[in-house]
PDB file of C-alpha atoms and ligand atoms in Angstrom:
ATOM      1  CA  UNK A   1    -130.206  37.874  88.207  1.00 97.00           C
ATOM      2  CA  UNK A   2    -133.021  38.701  90.518  1.00 98.00           C
ATOM      3  CA  UNK A   3    -134.770  42.170  90.282  1.00 98.00           C
ATOM      4  CA  UNK A   4    -134.937  43.899  93.581  1.00 98.00           C
ATOM      5  CA  UNK A   5    -136.278  47.471  94.376  1.00 98.00           C
ATOM      6  CA  UNK A   6    -132.595  48.599  94.541  1.00 98.00           C
ATOM      7  CA  UNK A   7    -131.771  46.879  91.278  1.00 98.00           C
ATOM      8  CA  UNK A   8    -130.692  43.355  90.031  1.00 98.00           C
ATOM      9  CA  UNK A   9    -128.714  41.072  92.294  1.00 98.00           C
ATOM     10  CA  UNK A  10    -127.175  37.802  91.598  1.00 98.00           C
ATOM     11  CA  UNK A  11    -129.155  34.792  92.592  1.00 96.00           C
ATOM     12  CA  UNK A  12    -126.611  33.678  95.337  1.00 96.00           C
ATOM     13  CA  UNK A  13    -127.102  37.046  96.974  1.00 97.00           C
ATOM     14  CA  UNK A  14    -130.682  36.301  98.001  1.00 97.00           C
ATOM     15  CA  UNK A  15    -130.012  34.118 101.092  1.00 98.00           C
ATOM     16  CA  UNK A  16    -132.944  33.229 103.566  1.00 98.00           C
ATOM     17  CA  UNK A  17    -136.165  34.406 101.756  1.00 98.00           C
ATOM     18  CA  UNK A  18    -139.658  34.819 102.880  1.00 98.00           C
ATOM     19  CA  UNK A  19    -141.529  34.247  99.713  1.00 98.00           C
ATOM     20  CA  UNK A  20    -145.088  35.944 100.139  1.00 98.00           C
ATOM     21  CA  UNK A  21    -145.316  38.900 102.282  1.00 98.00           C
ATOM     22  CA  UNK A  22    -146.794  42.465 102.530  1.00 98.00           C
ATOM     23  CA  UNK A  23    -144.749  45.136 103.987  1.00 98.00           C
ATOM     24  CA  UNK A  24    -146.560  48.229 102.726  1.00 98.00           C
ATOM     25  CA  UNK A  25    -150.349  47.700 101.730  1.00 97.00           C
ATOM     26  CA  UNK A  26    -153.607  49.520 102.170  1.00 95.00           C
ATOM     27  CA  UNK A  27    -156.690  47.463 101.897  1.00 95.00           C
ATOM     28  CA  UNK A  28    -159.171  49.954 103.283  1.00 93.00           C
ATOM     29  CA  UNK A  29    -160.879  50.704  99.988  1.00 91.00           C
ATOM     30  CA  UNK A  30    -162.327  47.046 100.219  1.00 94.00           C
ATOM     31  CA  UNK A  31    -161.945  46.077 103.794  1.00 93.00           C
ATOM     32  CA  UNK A  32    -163.187  49.394 105.279  1.00 92.00           C
ATOM     33  CA  UNK A  33    -161.019  48.613 108.237  1.00 90.00           C
ATOM     34  CA  UNK A  34    -158.037  50.858 109.707  1.00 89.00           C
ATOM     35  CA  UNK A  35    -156.291  47.596 110.642  1.00 89.00           C
ATOM     36  CA  UNK A  36    -155.677  46.654 107.118  1.00 91.00           C
ATOM     37  CA  UNK A  37    -153.215  49.542 106.457  1.00 94.00           C
ATOM     38  CA  UNK A  38    -149.549  48.986 106.652  1.00 96.00           C
ATOM     39  CA  UNK A  39    -147.942  52.309 105.619  1.00 95.00           C
ATOM     40  CA  UNK A  40    -145.589  53.373 108.519  1.00 96.00           C
ATOM     41  CA  UNK A  41    -142.047  52.914 107.353  1.00 98.00           C
ATOM     42  CA  UNK A  42    -140.674  53.297 110.900  1.00 98.00           C
ATOM     43  CA  UNK A  43    -143.044  50.874 112.229  1.00 97.00           C
ATOM     44  CA  UNK A  44    -142.564  48.120 109.626  1.00 98.00           C
ATOM     45  CA  UNK A  45    -138.831  48.614 109.693  1.00 98.00           C
ATOM     46  CA  UNK A  46    -138.840  47.870 113.536  1.00 98.00           C
ATOM     47  CA  UNK A  47    -141.162  44.898 112.884  1.00 98.00           C
ATOM     48  CA  UNK A  48    -138.571  43.605 110.311  1.00 98.00           C
ATOM     49  CA  UNK A  49    -135.594  43.940 112.719  1.00 98.00           C
ATOM     50  CA  UNK A  50    -136.225  40.695 114.730  1.00 98.00           C
ATOM     51  CA  UNK A  51    -136.767  38.697 111.489  1.00 98.00           C
ATOM     52  CA  UNK A  52    -133.299  40.200 110.197  1.00 98.00           C
ATOM     53  CA  UNK A  53    -131.733  39.107 113.420  1.00 98.00           C
ATOM     54  CA  UNK A  54    -133.130  35.526 112.902  1.00 98.00           C
ATOM     55  CA  UNK A  55    -131.372  35.623 109.499  1.00 98.00           C
ATOM     56  CA  UNK A  56    -133.920  36.693 107.148  1.00 98.00           C
ATOM     57  CA  UNK A  57    -132.081  38.550 104.107  1.00 98.00           C
ATOM     58  CA  UNK A  58    -134.760  38.779 101.400  1.00 98.00           C
ATOM     59  CA  UNK A  59    -138.457  39.234 101.030  1.00 98.00           C
ATOM     60  CA  UNK A  60    -140.882  38.737  98.118  1.00 98.00           C
ATOM     61  CA  UNK A  61    -143.381  41.508  98.441  1.00 98.00           C
ATOM     62  CA  UNK A  62    -146.582  40.466  96.722  1.00 98.00           C
ATOM     63  CA  UNK A  63    -148.610  43.457  97.210  1.00 98.00           C
ATOM     64  CA  UNK A  64    -150.455  44.273  93.990  1.00 98.00           C
ATOM     65  CA  UNK A  65    -151.357  47.583  92.537  1.00 97.00           C
ATOM     66  CA  UNK A  66    -154.794  47.302  93.809  1.00 97.00           C
ATOM     67  CA  UNK A  67    -153.800  46.411  97.359  1.00 97.00           C
ATOM     68  CA  UNK A  68    -152.062  49.874  97.748  1.00 96.00           C
ATOM     69  CA  UNK A  69    -148.615  48.996  96.574  1.00 98.00           C
ATOM     70  CA  UNK A  70    -145.932  51.595  97.311  1.00 98.00           C
ATOM     71  CA  UNK A  71    -142.567  50.714  95.612  1.00 98.00           C
ATOM     72  CA  UNK A  72    -140.691  53.964  96.504  1.00 98.00           C
ATOM     73  CA  UNK A  73    -141.624  53.076 100.220  1.00 98.00           C
ATOM     74  CA  UNK A  74    -140.249  49.575  99.659  1.00 98.00           C
ATOM     75  CA  UNK A  75    -136.926  50.951  98.297  1.00 98.00           C
ATOM     76  CA  UNK A  76    -136.749  53.030 101.435  1.00 98.00           C
ATOM     77  CA  UNK A  77    -137.568  50.021 103.654  1.00 98.00           C
ATOM     78  CA  UNK A  78    -134.783  48.133 101.841  1.00 98.00           C
ATOM     79  CA  UNK A  79    -132.233  50.767 102.813  1.00 98.00           C
ATOM     80  CA  UNK A  80    -133.550  50.912 106.352  1.00 98.00           C
ATOM     81  CA  UNK A  81    -133.324  47.217 107.073  1.00 98.00           C
ATOM     82  CA  UNK A  82    -130.659  45.979 104.552  1.00 98.00           C
ATOM     83  CA  UNK A  83    -133.188  43.499 103.228  1.00 98.00           C
ATOM     84  CA  UNK A  84    -133.413  42.558  99.590  1.00 98.00           C
ATOM     85  CA  UNK A  85    -137.028  43.303  98.587  1.00 98.00           C
ATOM     86  CA  UNK A  86    -138.618  41.931  95.516  1.00 98.00           C
ATOM     87  CA  UNK A  87    -141.583  44.057  94.442  1.00 98.00           C
ATOM     88  CA  UNK A  88    -144.496  42.709  92.289  1.00 98.00           C
ATOM     89  CA  UNK A  89    -146.870  43.622  89.523  1.00 98.00           C
ATOM     90  CA  UNK A  90    -150.334  42.323  89.648  1.00 98.00           C
ATOM     91  CA  UNK A  91    -153.996  42.655  90.693  1.00 98.00           C
ATOM     92  CA  UNK A  92    -155.666  40.836  93.406  1.00 98.00           C
ATOM     93  CA  UNK A  93    -159.260  39.491  94.000  1.00 98.00           C
ATOM     94  CA  UNK A  94    -162.140  40.719  91.946  1.00 97.00           C
ATOM     95  CA  UNK A  95    -163.505  43.156  94.568  1.00 97.00           C
ATOM     96  CA  UNK A  96    -160.288  45.079  94.403  1.00 97.00           C
ATOM     97  CA  UNK A  97    -160.400  45.406  90.431  1.00 97.00           C
ATOM     98  CA  UNK A  98    -160.988  49.034  89.285  1.00 96.00           C
ATOM     99  CA  UNK A  99    -163.249  49.943  86.628  1.00 96.00           C
ATOM    100  CA  UNK A 100    -160.347  50.451  84.304  1.00 96.00           C
ATOM    101  CA  UNK A 101    -159.164  46.888  84.914  1.00 97.00           C
ATOM    102  CA  UNK A 102    -162.694  45.603  84.250  1.00 96.00           C
ATOM    103  CA  UNK A 103    -162.678  47.218  80.808  1.00 97.00           C
ATOM    104  CA  UNK A 104    -159.108  46.288  79.921  1.00 98.00           C
ATOM    105  CA  UNK A 105    -158.309  43.333  77.631  1.00 98.00           C
ATOM    106  CA  UNK A 106    -155.982  40.351  78.479  1.00 98.00           C
ATOM    107  CA  UNK A 107    -153.504  42.014  76.050  1.00 98.00           C
ATOM    108  CA  UNK A 108    -153.639  45.276  78.003  1.00 98.00           C
ATOM    109  CA  UNK A 109    -153.101  43.634  81.248  1.00 98.00           C
ATOM    110  CA  UNK A 110    -150.154  41.482  79.683  1.00 98.00           C
ATOM    111  CA  UNK A 111    -148.575  44.656  78.355  1.00 98.00           C
ATOM    112  CA  UNK A 112    -148.849  46.369  81.605  1.00 98.00           C
ATOM    113  CA  UNK A 113    -147.186  43.527  83.566  1.00 98.00           C
ATOM    114  CA  UNK A 114    -144.332  43.295  80.960  1.00 98.00           C
ATOM    115  CA  UNK A 115    -143.800  47.085  81.210  1.00 98.00           C
ATOM    116  CA  UNK A 116    -143.538  46.906  84.937  1.00 98.00           C
ATOM    117  CA  UNK A 117    -141.042  44.088  84.781  1.00 98.00           C
ATOM    118  CA  UNK A 118    -138.898  45.409  81.891  1.00 98.00           C
ATOM    119  CA  UNK A 119    -139.201  49.231  82.159  1.00 98.00           C
ATOM    120  CA  UNK A 120    -140.279  50.300  85.620  1.00 98.00           C
ATOM    121  CA  UNK A 121    -143.252  51.062  87.868  1.00 98.00           C
ATOM    122  CA  UNK A 122    -145.265  54.359  88.156  1.00 93.00           C
ATOM    123  CA  UNK A 123    -142.580  56.332  86.288  1.00 95.00           C
ATOM    124  CA  UNK A 124    -139.670  55.188  88.406  1.00 97.00           C
ATOM    125  CA  UNK A 125    -136.750  53.046  87.600  1.00 97.00           C
ATOM    126  CA  UNK A 126    -137.947  50.373  90.136  1.00 98.00           C
ATOM    127  CA  UNK A 127    -138.874  47.159  88.337  1.00 98.00           C
ATOM    128  CA  UNK A 128    -141.021  44.114  89.331  1.00 98.00           C
ATOM    129  CA  UNK A 129    -139.142  41.012  89.993  1.00 98.00           C
ATOM    130  CA  UNK A 130    -142.296  38.990  90.378  1.00 98.00           C
ATOM    131  CA  UNK A 131    -145.955  38.836  89.276  1.00 98.00           C
ATOM    132  CA  UNK A 132    -148.303  38.541  92.332  1.00 97.00           C
ATOM    133  CA  UNK A 133    -150.383  37.992  94.166  1.00 98.00           C
ATOM    134  CA  UNK A 134    -152.692  37.209  91.434  1.00 98.00           C
ATOM    135  CA  UNK A 135    -155.817  35.600  92.734  1.00 98.00           C
ATOM    136  CA  UNK A 136    -159.011  33.434  92.437  1.00 98.00           C
ATOM    137  CA  UNK A 137    -162.045  33.703  94.837  1.00 98.00           C
ATOM    138  CA  UNK A 138    -164.398  30.775  95.670  1.00 97.00           C
ATOM    139  CA  UNK A 139    -164.602  30.520  91.871  1.00 98.00           C
ATOM    140  CA  UNK A 140    -162.556  32.088  89.081  1.00 98.00           C
ATOM    141  CA  UNK A 141    -164.432  35.257  88.018  1.00 98.00           C
ATOM    142  CA  UNK A 142    -163.974  36.625  84.538  1.00 98.00           C
ATOM    143  CA  UNK A 143    -161.756  39.478  85.683  1.00 98.00           C
ATOM    144  CA  UNK A 144    -159.636  37.092  87.691  1.00 98.00           C
ATOM    145  CA  UNK A 145    -159.342  34.864  84.767  1.00 98.00           C
ATOM    146  CA  UNK A 146    -158.205  37.751  82.643  1.00 98.00           C
ATOM    147  CA  UNK A 147    -155.533  38.659  85.369  1.00 98.00           C
ATOM    148  CA  UNK A 148    -154.318  35.112  85.658  1.00 98.00           C
ATOM    149  CA  UNK A 149    -154.090  34.585  81.840  1.00 98.00           C
ATOM    150  CA  UNK A 150    -152.183  37.856  81.428  1.00 98.00           C
ATOM    151  CA  UNK A 151    -149.863  36.865  84.335  1.00 98.00           C
ATOM    152  CA  UNK A 152    -149.007  33.504  82.615  1.00 98.00           C
ATOM    153  CA  UNK A 153    -148.465  35.204  79.308  1.00 98.00           C
ATOM    154  CA  UNK A 154    -146.198  37.942  80.850  1.00 98.00           C
ATOM    155  CA  UNK A 155    -144.234  35.211  82.662  1.00 98.00           C
ATOM    156  CA  UNK A 156    -143.726  33.250  79.448  1.00 98.00           C
ATOM    157  CA  UNK A 157    -142.433  36.362  77.729  1.00 98.00           C
ATOM    158  CA  UNK A 158    -140.008  37.669  80.564  1.00 98.00           C
ATOM    159  CA  UNK A 159    -139.269  34.525  82.717  1.00 98.00           C
ATOM    160  CA  UNK A 160    -140.732  36.225  85.709  1.00 98.00           C
ATOM    161  CA  UNK A 161    -142.170  34.068  88.553  1.00 98.00           C
ATOM    162  CA  UNK A 162    -145.825  34.276  89.269  1.00 98.00           C
ATOM    163  CA  UNK A 163    -147.296  34.001  92.895  1.00 98.00           C
ATOM    164  CA  UNK A 164    -150.869  33.241  93.370  1.00 98.00           C
ATOM    165  CA  UNK A 165    -153.608  33.576  96.018  1.00 98.00           C
ATOM    166  CA  UNK A 166    -155.949  30.612  96.448  1.00 98.00           C
ATOM    167  CA  UNK A 167    -158.921  31.607  98.503  1.00 97.00           C
ATOM    168  CA  UNK A 168    -158.906  29.424 101.544  1.00 96.00           C
ATOM    169  CA  UNK A 169    -156.193  27.325  99.730  1.00 98.00           C
ATOM    170  CA  UNK A 170    -158.701  26.118  97.165  1.00 98.00           C
ATOM    171  CA  UNK A 171    -158.906  26.056  93.231  1.00 98.00           C
ATOM    172  CA  UNK A 172    -155.052  25.581  92.863  1.00 98.00           C
ATOM    173  CA  UNK A 173    -155.625  22.884  90.291  1.00 98.00           C
ATOM    174  CA  UNK A 174    -157.886  25.152  88.295  1.00 98.00           C
ATOM    175  CA  UNK A 175    -155.288  27.967  88.459  1.00 98.00           C
ATOM    176  CA  UNK A 176    -152.615  25.528  87.249  1.00 98.00           C
ATOM    177  CA  UNK A 177    -154.668  24.282  84.438  1.00 98.00           C
ATOM    178  CA  UNK A 178    -155.546  27.768  83.312  1.00 98.00           C
ATOM    179  CA  UNK A 179    -151.997  29.185  83.596  1.00 98.00           C
ATOM    180  CA  UNK A 180    -150.035  26.390  82.316  1.00 98.00           C
ATOM    181  CA  UNK A 181    -152.515  26.277  79.449  1.00 98.00           C
ATOM    182  CA  UNK A 182    -151.149  29.666  78.514  1.00 96.00           C
ATOM    183  CA  UNK A 183    -147.723  28.408  78.112  1.00 93.00           C
ATOM    184  CA  UNK A 184    -145.794  29.481  81.136  1.00 98.00           C
ATOM    185  CA  UNK A 185    -143.034  27.301  82.672  1.00 98.00           C
ATOM    186  CA  UNK A 186    -144.564  25.391  85.623  1.00 98.00           C
ATOM    187  CA  UNK A 187    -141.319  25.936  87.730  1.00 98.00           C
ATOM    188  CA  UNK A 188    -142.103  29.741  87.523  1.00 98.00           C
ATOM    189  CA  UNK A 189    -145.500  29.210  89.185  1.00 98.00           C
ATOM    190  CA  UNK A 190    -145.899  29.423  93.017  1.00 98.00           C
ATOM    191  CA  UNK A 191    -149.365  28.460  93.981  1.00 98.00           C
ATOM    192  CA  UNK A 192    -150.258  30.186  97.330  1.00 98.00           C
ATOM    193  CA  UNK A 193    -152.076  29.520 100.682  1.00 98.00           C
ATOM    194  CA  UNK A 194    -152.724  25.804  99.872  1.00 97.00           C
ATOM    195  CA  UNK A 195    -151.159  25.096 103.346  1.00 98.00           C
ATOM    196  CA  UNK A 196    -154.488  26.204 104.659  1.00 98.00           C
ATOM    197  CA  UNK A 197    -156.272  23.094 103.423  1.00 98.00           C
ATOM    198  CA  UNK A 198    -153.998  20.594 105.261  1.00 98.00           C
ATOM    199  CA  UNK A 199    -154.693  18.283 102.352  1.00 98.00           C
ATOM    200  CA  UNK A 200    -151.428  16.640 101.244  1.00 98.00           C
ATOM    201  CA  UNK A 201    -153.265  14.555  98.538  1.00 98.00           C
ATOM    202  CA  UNK A 202    -154.564  17.829  96.878  1.00 98.00           C
ATOM    203  CA  UNK A 203    -151.077  19.266  97.233  1.00 98.00           C
ATOM    204  CA  UNK A 204    -149.355  16.323  95.500  1.00 98.00           C
ATOM    205  CA  UNK A 205    -151.771  16.474  92.708  1.00 98.00           C
ATOM    206  CA  UNK A 206    -150.620  20.122  92.066  1.00 98.00           C
ATOM    207  CA  UNK A 207    -146.883  19.302  92.610  1.00 98.00           C
ATOM    208  CA  UNK A 208    -147.088  16.553  89.869  1.00 98.00           C
ATOM    209  CA  UNK A 209    -147.562  19.465  87.336  1.00 98.00           C
ATOM    210  CA  UNK A 210    -144.101  20.624  88.226  1.00 98.00           C
ATOM    211  CA  UNK A 211    -145.279  23.835  89.994  1.00 98.00           C
ATOM    212  CA  UNK A 212    -144.259  25.170  93.356  1.00 98.00           C
ATOM    213  CA  UNK A 213    -146.286  25.331  96.577  1.00 98.00           C
ATOM    214  CA  UNK A 214    -145.813  28.171  99.179  1.00 98.00           C
ATOM    215  CA  UNK A 215    -146.643  27.273 102.743  1.00 98.00           C
ATOM    216  CA  UNK A 216    -147.200  30.935 103.236  1.00 98.00           C
ATOM    217  CA  UNK A 217    -149.676  31.437 106.075  1.00 98.00           C
ATOM    218  CA  UNK A 218    -147.369  30.143 108.733  1.00 98.00           C
ATOM    219  CA  UNK A 219    -148.238  31.600 112.162  1.00 96.00           C
ATOM    220  CA  UNK A 220    -151.943  32.228 111.246  1.00 95.00           C
ATOM    221  CA  UNK A 221    -153.181  29.975 114.056  1.00 92.00           C
ATOM    222  CA  UNK A 222    -156.795  31.375 113.839  1.00 90.00           C
ATOM    223  CA  UNK A 223    -156.968  29.295 110.538  1.00 92.00           C
ATOM    224  CA  UNK A 224    -154.693  26.164 111.150  1.00 96.00           C
ATOM    225  CA  UNK A 225    -152.102  25.272 113.781  1.00 97.00           C
ATOM    226  CA  UNK A 226    -148.471  25.274 112.765  1.00 98.00           C
ATOM    227  CA  UNK A 227    -148.214  21.785 114.312  1.00 98.00           C
ATOM    228  CA  UNK A 228    -150.687  20.552 111.574  1.00 98.00           C
ATOM    229  CA  UNK A 229    -148.825  22.673 108.874  1.00 98.00           C
ATOM    230  CA  UNK A 230    -145.566  20.981 109.893  1.00 98.00           C
ATOM    231  CA  UNK A 231    -147.025  17.437 109.806  1.00 98.00           C
ATOM    232  CA  UNK A 232    -148.256  18.181 106.063  1.00 98.00           C
ATOM    233  CA  UNK A 233    -145.148  19.782 105.018  1.00 98.00           C
ATOM    234  CA  UNK A 234    -143.177  16.811 106.284  1.00 98.00           C
ATOM    235  CA  UNK A 235    -145.476  14.410 104.317  1.00 98.00           C
ATOM    236  CA  UNK A 236    -144.592  16.423 101.144  1.00 98.00           C
ATOM    237  CA  UNK A 237    -140.838  16.490 102.047  1.00 98.00           C
ATOM    238  CA  UNK A 238    -140.914  12.582 102.516  1.00 98.00           C
ATOM    239  CA  UNK A 239    -142.499  12.298  99.154  1.00 98.00           C
ATOM    240  CA  UNK A 240    -139.604  13.893  97.592  1.00 98.00           C
ATOM    241  CA  UNK A 241    -141.049  17.443  96.855  1.00 98.00           C
ATOM    242  CA  UNK A 242    -138.336  19.355  98.648  1.00 98.00           C
ATOM    243  CA  UNK A 243    -137.319  21.326  95.522  1.00 98.00           C
ATOM    244  CA  UNK A 244    -140.863  22.717  94.938  1.00 98.00           C
ATOM    245  CA  UNK A 245    -141.806  24.077  98.535  1.00 98.00           C
ATOM    246  CA  UNK A 246    -141.342  27.646  99.885  1.00 98.00           C
ATOM    247  CA  UNK A 247    -142.169  29.298 103.358  1.00 98.00           C
ATOM    248  CA  UNK A 248    -143.741  32.603 104.301  1.00 98.00           C
ATOM    249  CA  UNK A 249    -146.299  34.277 106.608  1.00 98.00           C
ATOM    250  CA  UNK A 250    -148.481  36.548 104.488  1.00 97.00           C
ATOM    251  CA  UNK A 251    -148.708  39.300 107.156  1.00 96.00           C
ATOM    252  CA  UNK A 252    -151.481  41.375 105.739  1.00 92.00           C
ATOM    253  CA  UNK A 253    -152.861  43.366 108.642  1.00 93.00           C
ATOM    254  CA  UNK A 254    -151.623  45.090 111.718  1.00 95.00           C
ATOM    255  CA  UNK A 255    -152.970  42.442 114.206  1.00 93.00           C
ATOM    256  CA  UNK A 256    -150.273  40.064 112.977  1.00 95.00           C
ATOM    257  CA  UNK A 257    -147.462  42.583 113.980  1.00 96.00           C
ATOM    258  CA  UNK A 258    -145.386  42.025 117.017  1.00 96.00           C
ATOM    259  CA  UNK A 259    -146.547  45.345 118.468  1.00 95.00           C
ATOM    260  CA  UNK A 260    -150.034  44.147 118.372  1.00 95.00           C
ATOM    261  CA  UNK A 261    -149.263  40.860 120.090  1.00 94.00           C
ATOM    262  CA  UNK A 262    -148.577  38.753 116.951  1.00 95.00           C
ATOM    263  CA  UNK A 263    -145.385  37.084 115.646  1.00 96.00           C
ATOM    264  CA  UNK A 264    -145.002  39.802 112.736  1.00 96.00           C
ATOM    265  CA  UNK A 265    -142.324  38.550 110.408  1.00 98.00           C
ATOM    266  CA  UNK A 266    -140.772  36.136 112.616  1.00 98.00           C
ATOM    267  CA  UNK A 267    -143.332  33.147 112.501  1.00 98.00           C
ATOM    268  CA  UNK A 268    -141.246  31.235 110.062  1.00 98.00           C
ATOM    269  CA  UNK A 269    -137.758  31.835 111.377  1.00 98.00           C
ATOM    270  CA  UNK A 270    -138.558  32.247 115.033  1.00 98.00           C
ATOM    271  CA  UNK A 271    -141.187  29.408 115.490  1.00 98.00           C
ATOM    272  CA  UNK A 272    -141.744  27.256 112.582  1.00 98.00           C
ATOM    273  CA  UNK A 273    -138.071  26.551 111.811  1.00 98.00           C
ATOM    274  CA  UNK A 274    -137.449  25.415 115.414  1.00 98.00           C
ATOM    275  CA  UNK A 275    -140.621  23.177 115.190  1.00 98.00           C
ATOM    276  CA  UNK A 276    -139.297  21.554 111.893  1.00 98.00           C
ATOM    277  CA  UNK A 277    -135.858  21.059 113.498  1.00 98.00           C
ATOM    278  CA  UNK A 278    -137.368  19.314 116.586  1.00 98.00           C
ATOM    279  CA  UNK A 279    -139.108  17.040 114.066  1.00 98.00           C
ATOM    280  CA  UNK A 280    -135.638  16.208 112.565  1.00 98.00           C
ATOM    281  CA  UNK A 281    -136.193  17.804 109.218  1.00 98.00           C
ATOM    282  CA  UNK A 282    -132.629  17.797 107.700  1.00 98.00           C
ATOM    283  CA  UNK A 283    -130.796  21.242 107.408  1.00 98.00           C
ATOM    284  CA  UNK A 284    -130.277  20.593 103.618  1.00 98.00           C
ATOM    285  CA  UNK A 285    -134.179  20.545 103.156  1.00 98.00           C
ATOM    286  CA  UNK A 286    -134.655  23.678 105.274  1.00 98.00           C
ATOM    287  CA  UNK A 287    -131.985  25.342 103.127  1.00 98.00           C
ATOM    288  CA  UNK A 288    -133.967  24.404  99.970  1.00 98.00           C
ATOM    289  CA  UNK A 289    -137.242  25.807 101.299  1.00 98.00           C
ATOM    290  CA  UNK A 290    -135.775  29.064 102.498  1.00 98.00           C
ATOM    291  CA  UNK A 291    -132.681  29.779 100.182  1.00 98.00           C
ATOM    292  CA  UNK A 292    -132.391  27.638  97.098  1.00 98.00           C
ATOM    293  CA  UNK A 293    -136.014  27.245  95.847  1.00 98.00           C
ATOM    294  CA  UNK A 294    -136.812  31.009  95.952  1.00 98.00           C
ATOM    295  CA  UNK A 295    -133.568  31.938  94.352  1.00 98.00           C
ATOM    296  CA  UNK A 296    -134.155  29.456  91.465  1.00 98.00           C
ATOM    297  CA  UNK A 297    -137.692  30.378  90.924  1.00 98.00           C
ATOM    298  CA  UNK A 298    -136.961  34.204  90.844  1.00 98.00           C
ATOM    299  CA  UNK A 299    -133.808  34.041  88.843  1.00 98.00           C
ATOM    300  CA  UNK A 300    -134.115  35.044  85.101  1.00 96.00           C
TER     301      UNK A 300
HETATM  302 ZN1  LIG B   1    -150.908  37.748 100.427  1.00 83.41          ZN
END
């Protein structure tokens, strides 16, 4: 079963899934920037409609506690849009870590994650169906190591998938070594943002550990063109890694929204998918990236 903000659903109910998104988040505390706030339910629900029209059925929402997570808002959004939304438990980059988290032990953080997965979040009956996005900076700082370690242990205990943030796509191998070293199942680990590196050799080194990679910055053309992303993705597909790849957009601020001139939550289904089809990527492979892989990884 897969835990959504409206309860557990069977694996085959998930359908087309974006596997690393932010619907409600507030990063002002660190970014000091009004554009880093996504908190208007009507606005986000309007932004999601075109994605739903294109066939999106489910979203893995990886906003952490310290990114301004709002799970009751996510439950409302699920009702407004009909989307399955999987909420996460987790802590983000070190600048976001509270004094309380700094003082906590690995065990404290592990117990917190397990409670949010098994019991509920903030006194509600809404449970986390994923752990994410747990993160590393240009190096793995001690409080980030603590969070990654706790995430791996909580995954091992509960079978919950973990979604990570690699700053500029780097340190994926270090994250893998740390997290698999704590005993979690490789197939429950989704390493995030490594598409930004456009480095297939690096990505194959990671895939050989049995983990999954999310091409989850699709549409962010200020970093990398989707044309290049598609070329690298096709290399990996041709290498036989189709069971370990996922797609998403990581919309994290207002400028990516359609109302601000961006592609919003449609970059994958509205632009990238047609691009992959024009390059003759078989439908069965697209189905794996968007439907089968996320469902298998999230199911427990
Ligand atoms: Zn993200």
